[in-house]
XYZ file of C-alpha atoms in Angstrom:
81
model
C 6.497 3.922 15.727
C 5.647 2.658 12.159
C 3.380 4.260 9.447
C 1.564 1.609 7.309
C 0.176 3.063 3.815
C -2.248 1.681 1.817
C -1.132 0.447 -1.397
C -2.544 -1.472 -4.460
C -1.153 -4.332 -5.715
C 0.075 -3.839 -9.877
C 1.751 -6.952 -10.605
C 3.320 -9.834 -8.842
C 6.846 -11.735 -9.356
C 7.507 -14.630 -6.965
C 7.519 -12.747 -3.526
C 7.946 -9.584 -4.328
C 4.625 -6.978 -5.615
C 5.008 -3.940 -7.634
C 2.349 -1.181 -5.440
C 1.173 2.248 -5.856
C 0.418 4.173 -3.079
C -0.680 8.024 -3.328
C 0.510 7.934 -6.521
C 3.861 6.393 -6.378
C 5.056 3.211 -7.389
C 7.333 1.114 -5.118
C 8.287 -2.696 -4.763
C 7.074 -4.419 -0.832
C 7.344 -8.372 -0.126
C 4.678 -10.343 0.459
C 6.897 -12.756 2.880
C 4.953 -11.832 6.230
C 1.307 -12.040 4.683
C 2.636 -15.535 2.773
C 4.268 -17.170 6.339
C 1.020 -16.034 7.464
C -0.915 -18.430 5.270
C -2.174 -15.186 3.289
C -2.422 -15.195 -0.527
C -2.707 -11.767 -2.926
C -3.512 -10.888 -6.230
C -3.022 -8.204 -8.322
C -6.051 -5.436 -7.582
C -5.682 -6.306 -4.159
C -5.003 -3.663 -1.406
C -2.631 -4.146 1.598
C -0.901 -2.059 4.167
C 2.654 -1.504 3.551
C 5.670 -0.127 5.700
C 9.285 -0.824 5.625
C 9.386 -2.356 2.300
C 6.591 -5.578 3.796
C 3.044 -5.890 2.850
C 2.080 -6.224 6.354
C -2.087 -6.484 6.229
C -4.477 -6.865 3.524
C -7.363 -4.503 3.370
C -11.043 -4.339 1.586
C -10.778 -2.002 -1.410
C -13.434 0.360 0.064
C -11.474 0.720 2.913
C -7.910 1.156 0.842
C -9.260 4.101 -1.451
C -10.914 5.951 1.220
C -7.497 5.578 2.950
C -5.736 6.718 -0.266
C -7.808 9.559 -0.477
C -7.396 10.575 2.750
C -3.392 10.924 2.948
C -4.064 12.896 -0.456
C -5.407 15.379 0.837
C -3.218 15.438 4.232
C -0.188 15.363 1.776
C -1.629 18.134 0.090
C -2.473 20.364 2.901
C 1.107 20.038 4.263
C 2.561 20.530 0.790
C 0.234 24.005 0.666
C 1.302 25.015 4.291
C 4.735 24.614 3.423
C 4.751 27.071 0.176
């Protein structure tokens, strides 16, 4: 079973967008939403597993998502101290 996060797009080169996503900053291709016939722009929010932008979400819907692991990552990190 995958996990998708949400993750904002930063910046864009070719096929390849810079995302942050609770806070950290990775690199995921945009190959399967572009085969797809899907176009993104920075600002934009997508779902992102494996290293692909797999889905792109409605900002509402990406923040709330955002804030949600937060606090799930946070409530494990306090459980575990």
């Amino acid at each position: 079973m995958c996990f998708a996060e949400p993750a904002r797009i930063e910046a864009i080169d070719g096929d390849i967008a810079r995302v942050v996503s609770g806070g950290d900053r990775s690199e995921v291709s945009l190959c399967v939403l572009r085969a797809g016939g899907t176009d993104v722009m920075p600002g934009d929010w997508v779902l992102a597993s494996l290293g692909l932008a797999l889905e792109v979400i409605d900002s509402s819907t990406g923040c709330s998502l955002d804030a949600e692991l937060a606090g799930m990552r946070s409530a494990t990190s306090e459980t575990a101290n």
